[in-house]
Every structure is written in structure tokens, then in C-alpha cells.
mmCIF file of C-alpha atoms and ligand atoms in Angstrom:
data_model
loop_
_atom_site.group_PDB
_atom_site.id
_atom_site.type_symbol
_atom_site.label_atom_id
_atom_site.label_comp_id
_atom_site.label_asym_id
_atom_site.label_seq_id
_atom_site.Cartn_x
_atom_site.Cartn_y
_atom_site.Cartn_z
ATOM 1 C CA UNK A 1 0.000 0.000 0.000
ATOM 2 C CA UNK A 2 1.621 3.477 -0.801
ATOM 3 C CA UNK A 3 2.175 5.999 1.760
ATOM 4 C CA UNK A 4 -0.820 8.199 0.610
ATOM 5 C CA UNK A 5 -3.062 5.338 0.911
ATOM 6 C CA UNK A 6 -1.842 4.035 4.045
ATOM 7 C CA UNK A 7 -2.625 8.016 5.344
ATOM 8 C CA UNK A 8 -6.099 7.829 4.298
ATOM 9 C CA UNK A 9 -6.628 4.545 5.577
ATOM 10 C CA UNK A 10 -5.798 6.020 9.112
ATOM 11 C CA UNK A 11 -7.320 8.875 8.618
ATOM 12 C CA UNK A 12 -10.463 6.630 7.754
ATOM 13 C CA UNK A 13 -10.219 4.855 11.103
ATOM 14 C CA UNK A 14 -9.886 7.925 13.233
ATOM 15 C CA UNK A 15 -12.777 10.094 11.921
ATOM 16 C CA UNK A 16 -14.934 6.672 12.486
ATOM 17 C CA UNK A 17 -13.704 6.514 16.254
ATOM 18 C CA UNK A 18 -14.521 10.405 16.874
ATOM 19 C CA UNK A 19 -17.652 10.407 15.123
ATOM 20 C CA UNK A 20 -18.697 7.228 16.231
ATOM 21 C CA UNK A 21 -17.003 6.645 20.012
ATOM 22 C CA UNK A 22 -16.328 3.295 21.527
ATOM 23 C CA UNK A 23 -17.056 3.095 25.219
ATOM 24 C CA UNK A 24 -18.604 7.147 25.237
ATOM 25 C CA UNK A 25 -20.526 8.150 28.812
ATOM 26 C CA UNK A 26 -19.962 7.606 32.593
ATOM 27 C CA UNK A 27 -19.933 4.614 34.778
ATOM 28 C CA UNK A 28 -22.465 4.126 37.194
ATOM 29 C CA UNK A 29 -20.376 3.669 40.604
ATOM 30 C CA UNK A 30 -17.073 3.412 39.065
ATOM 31 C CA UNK A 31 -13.968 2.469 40.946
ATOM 32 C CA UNK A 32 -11.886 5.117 39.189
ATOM 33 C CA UNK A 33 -13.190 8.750 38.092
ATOM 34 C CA UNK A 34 -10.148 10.289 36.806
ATOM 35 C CA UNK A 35 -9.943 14.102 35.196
ATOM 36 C CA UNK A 36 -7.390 15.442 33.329
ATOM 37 C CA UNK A 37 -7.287 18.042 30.836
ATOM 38 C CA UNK A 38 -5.063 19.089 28.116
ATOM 39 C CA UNK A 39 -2.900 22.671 29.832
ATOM 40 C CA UNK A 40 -2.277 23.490 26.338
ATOM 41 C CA UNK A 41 -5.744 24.080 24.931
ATOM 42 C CA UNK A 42 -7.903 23.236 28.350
ATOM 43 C CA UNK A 43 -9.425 20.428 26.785
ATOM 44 C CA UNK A 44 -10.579 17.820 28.913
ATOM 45 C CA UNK A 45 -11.320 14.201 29.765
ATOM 46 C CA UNK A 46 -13.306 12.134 32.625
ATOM 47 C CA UNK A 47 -12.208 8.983 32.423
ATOM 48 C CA UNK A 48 -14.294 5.861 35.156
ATOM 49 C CA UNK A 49 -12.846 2.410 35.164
ATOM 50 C CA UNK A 50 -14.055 -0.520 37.349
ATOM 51 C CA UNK A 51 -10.503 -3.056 38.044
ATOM 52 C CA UNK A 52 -11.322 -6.485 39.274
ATOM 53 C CA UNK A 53 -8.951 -8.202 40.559
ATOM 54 C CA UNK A 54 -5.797 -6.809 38.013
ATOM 55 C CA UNK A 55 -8.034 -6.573 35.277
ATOM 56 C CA UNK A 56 -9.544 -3.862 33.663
ATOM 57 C CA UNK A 57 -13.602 -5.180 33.915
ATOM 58 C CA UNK A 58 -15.297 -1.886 32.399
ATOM 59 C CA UNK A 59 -13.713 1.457 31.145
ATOM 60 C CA UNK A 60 -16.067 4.400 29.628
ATOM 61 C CA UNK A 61 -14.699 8.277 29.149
ATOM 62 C CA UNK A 62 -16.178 11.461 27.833
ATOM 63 C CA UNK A 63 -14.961 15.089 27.703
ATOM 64 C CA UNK A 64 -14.335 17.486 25.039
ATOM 65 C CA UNK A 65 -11.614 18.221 22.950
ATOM 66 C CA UNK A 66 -10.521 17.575 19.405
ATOM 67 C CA UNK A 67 -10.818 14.644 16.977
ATOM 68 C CA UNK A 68 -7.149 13.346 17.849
ATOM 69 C CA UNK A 69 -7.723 13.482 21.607
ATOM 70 C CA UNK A 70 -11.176 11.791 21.242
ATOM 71 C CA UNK A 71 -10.254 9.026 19.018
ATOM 72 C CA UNK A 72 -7.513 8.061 20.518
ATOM 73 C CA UNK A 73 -9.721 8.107 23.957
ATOM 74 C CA UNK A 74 -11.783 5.799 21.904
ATOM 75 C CA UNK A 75 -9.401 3.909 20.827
ATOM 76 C CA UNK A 76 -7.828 3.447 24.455
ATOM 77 C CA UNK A 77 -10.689 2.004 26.313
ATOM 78 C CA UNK A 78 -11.609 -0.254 23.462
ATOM 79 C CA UNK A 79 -8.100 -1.524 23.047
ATOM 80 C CA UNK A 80 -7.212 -1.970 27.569
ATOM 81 C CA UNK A 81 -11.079 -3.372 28.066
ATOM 82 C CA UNK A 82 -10.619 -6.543 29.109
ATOM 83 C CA UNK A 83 -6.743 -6.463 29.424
ATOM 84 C CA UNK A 84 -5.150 -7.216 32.961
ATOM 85 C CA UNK A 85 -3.280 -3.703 34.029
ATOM 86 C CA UNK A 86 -0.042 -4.846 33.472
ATOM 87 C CA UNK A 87 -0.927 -5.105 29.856
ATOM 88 C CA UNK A 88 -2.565 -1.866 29.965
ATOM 89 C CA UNK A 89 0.475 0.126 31.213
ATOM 90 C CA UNK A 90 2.473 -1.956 28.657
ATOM 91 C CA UNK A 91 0.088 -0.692 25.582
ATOM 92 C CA UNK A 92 0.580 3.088 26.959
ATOM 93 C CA UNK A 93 4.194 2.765 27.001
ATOM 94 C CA UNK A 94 4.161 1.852 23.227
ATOM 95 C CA UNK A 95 2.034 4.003 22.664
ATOM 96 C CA UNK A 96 3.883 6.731 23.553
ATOM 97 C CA UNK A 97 6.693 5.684 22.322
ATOM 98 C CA UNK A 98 5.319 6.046 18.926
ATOM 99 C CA UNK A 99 3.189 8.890 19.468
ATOM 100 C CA UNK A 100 6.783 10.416 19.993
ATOM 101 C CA UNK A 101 8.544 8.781 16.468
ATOM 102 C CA UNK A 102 10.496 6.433 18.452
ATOM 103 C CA UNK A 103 11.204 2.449 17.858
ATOM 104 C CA UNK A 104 8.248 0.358 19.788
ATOM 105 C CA UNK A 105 7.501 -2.930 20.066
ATOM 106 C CA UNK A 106 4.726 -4.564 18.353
ATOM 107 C CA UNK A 107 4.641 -7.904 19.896
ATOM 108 C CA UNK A 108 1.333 -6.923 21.294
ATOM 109 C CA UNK A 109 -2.140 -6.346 19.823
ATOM 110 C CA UNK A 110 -2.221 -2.541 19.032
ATOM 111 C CA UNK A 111 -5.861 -2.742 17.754
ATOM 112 C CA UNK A 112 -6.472 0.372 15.910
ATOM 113 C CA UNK A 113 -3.931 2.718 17.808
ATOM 114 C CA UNK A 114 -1.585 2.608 14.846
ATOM 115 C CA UNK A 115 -4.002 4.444 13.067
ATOM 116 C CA UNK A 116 -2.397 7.384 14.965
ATOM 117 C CA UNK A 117 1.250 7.062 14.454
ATOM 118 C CA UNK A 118 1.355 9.764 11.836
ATOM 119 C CA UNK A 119 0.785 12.085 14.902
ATOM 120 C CA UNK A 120 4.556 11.699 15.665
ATOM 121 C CA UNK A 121 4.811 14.675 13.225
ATOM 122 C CA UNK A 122 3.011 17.170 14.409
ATOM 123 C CA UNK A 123 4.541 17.461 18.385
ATOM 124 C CA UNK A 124 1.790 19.712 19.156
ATOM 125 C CA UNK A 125 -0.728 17.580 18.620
ATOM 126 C CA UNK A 126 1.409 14.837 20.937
ATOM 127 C CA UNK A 127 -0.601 15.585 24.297
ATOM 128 C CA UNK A 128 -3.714 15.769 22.866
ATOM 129 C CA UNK A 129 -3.306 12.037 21.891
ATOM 130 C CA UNK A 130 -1.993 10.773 24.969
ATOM 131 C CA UNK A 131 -4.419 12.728 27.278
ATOM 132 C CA UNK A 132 -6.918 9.681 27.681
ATOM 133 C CA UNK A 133 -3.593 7.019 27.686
ATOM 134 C CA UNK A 134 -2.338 9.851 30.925
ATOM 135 C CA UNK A 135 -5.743 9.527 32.220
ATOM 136 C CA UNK A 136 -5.815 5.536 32.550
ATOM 137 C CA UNK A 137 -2.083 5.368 33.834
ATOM 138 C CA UNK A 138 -3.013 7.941 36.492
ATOM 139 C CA UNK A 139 -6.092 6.013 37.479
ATOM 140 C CA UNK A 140 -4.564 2.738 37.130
ATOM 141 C CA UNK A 141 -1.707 4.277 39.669
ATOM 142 C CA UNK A 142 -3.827 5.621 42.281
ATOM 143 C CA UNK A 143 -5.472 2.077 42.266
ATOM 144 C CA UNK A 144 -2.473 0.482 43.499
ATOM 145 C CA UNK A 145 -1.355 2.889 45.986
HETATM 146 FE FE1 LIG B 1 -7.164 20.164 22.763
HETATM 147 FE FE2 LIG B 1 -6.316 18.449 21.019
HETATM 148 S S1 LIG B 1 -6.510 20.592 20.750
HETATM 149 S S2 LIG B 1 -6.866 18.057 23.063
#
């Protein structure tokens, strides 16, 4: 597939998870309600999770901000649903590694998160795709302390 096609493709994949959210709304009496917003444009994210035992039983978020920062919210809690929290953290250090450009390995299921690899060069845009991935590491975090 050429490069240009390959873009579209991805750019495919993320309007369909910002116009059409996985895992969008609240959980009722969630373990974990985590906030976090975006300092450089004040967009923001609630984030609930329910953990049983070390895996991640239910995850929903909603909040506001632009298409990268919701589909890639999207793409989060579909991808970690289900996953144990080892794996989770795992998947969000890949992630950022190649939100950021760098080497990463891909020995794990990255579901449709690769869609979003071409954000590597625009660094601005960086922290609005890893605001829901911060989120979940936070929450995940505060769980175990
Ligand atoms: Fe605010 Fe992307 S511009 S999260």
C-alpha cells in the first residue's frame, strides 16, 4: 500500500472513532473517576474504570476536545477493556513511544492505535493524543497505591 493510501486509511479509522465513540458516557459507581485536561488548549477528559482483581472489567470516558484526543480516547478504552493492568500500562508505554517517532515494540495487539502514528509529526498535537492514555495510567496508579 503506498504511503498516501496508508494516510487515508488512518485517517479513515480515526474520523470513524470520533464520530462514532467506543465506550462514550460515565460509569455508574465506578472504581476510578479520573480528570485530566489538556494545559495546552484546556481540553478535557473524565475517564471511570471498574478493576477487578488486576483486570480492567469496564472502562467508559467522555470530555471534550478535538478529533485526535477523542479518538484516541476511543481507541484506548476499546483496546485496555478486558486487558489485565499490566498489559494496559504496557500498551501506553508503546504508545507513547510512537506517538513520539520512536522504535516500539509490536509484539502486542495494538488494535487500531496505529491508526495514529502519523501524529509523531506534528509534536503539538502529541498531548492531545496521549491525554486519555495519561488519564488511565493515572487512574490505574492511584489504584495500586
Ligand atoms: Fe485540545 Fe487536542 S486541541 S486536546
Amino acid at each position: 500500500m503506498s504511503f498516501n493510501n496508508l494516510d487515508s486509511l488512518y485517517r479513515q479509522v480515526i474520523m470513524d472513532h470520533y464520530k462514532k465513540p467506543r465506550n462514550k458516557g460515565v460509569l455508574d459507581n465506578s472504581d476510578l473517576t479520573i480528570d485530566m485536561n489538556n494545559p495546552t488548549c484546556g481540553d478535557r477528559i473524565r475517564l471511570t474504570m471498574n478493576l477487578e482483581g488486576d483486570k480492567v472489567s469496564d472502562v467508559k470516558f467522555e470530555g471534550e476536545g478535538c478529533s485526535i484526543s477523542m479518538a484516541s480516547a476511543s481507541m484506548m478504552t476499546q483496546l485496555i477493556k478486558g486487558k489485565d493492568v499490566e498489559t494496559a500500562l504496557k500498551l501506553s508505554h508503546i504508545f507513547s513511544e510512537m506517538i513520539q517517532g520512536n522504535d516500539y515494540e509490536d509484539n502486542l495487539d495494538l488494535g487500531d492505535i496505529e491508526a495514529l502514528q502519523g501524529v509523531s509529526q506534528f509534536p503539538a498535537r502529541i498531548k492531545c493524543a496521549t491525554l486519555a492514555w495519561k488519564a488511565m495510567e493515572k487512574g490505574i496508579h492511584q489504584h495500586e497505591e
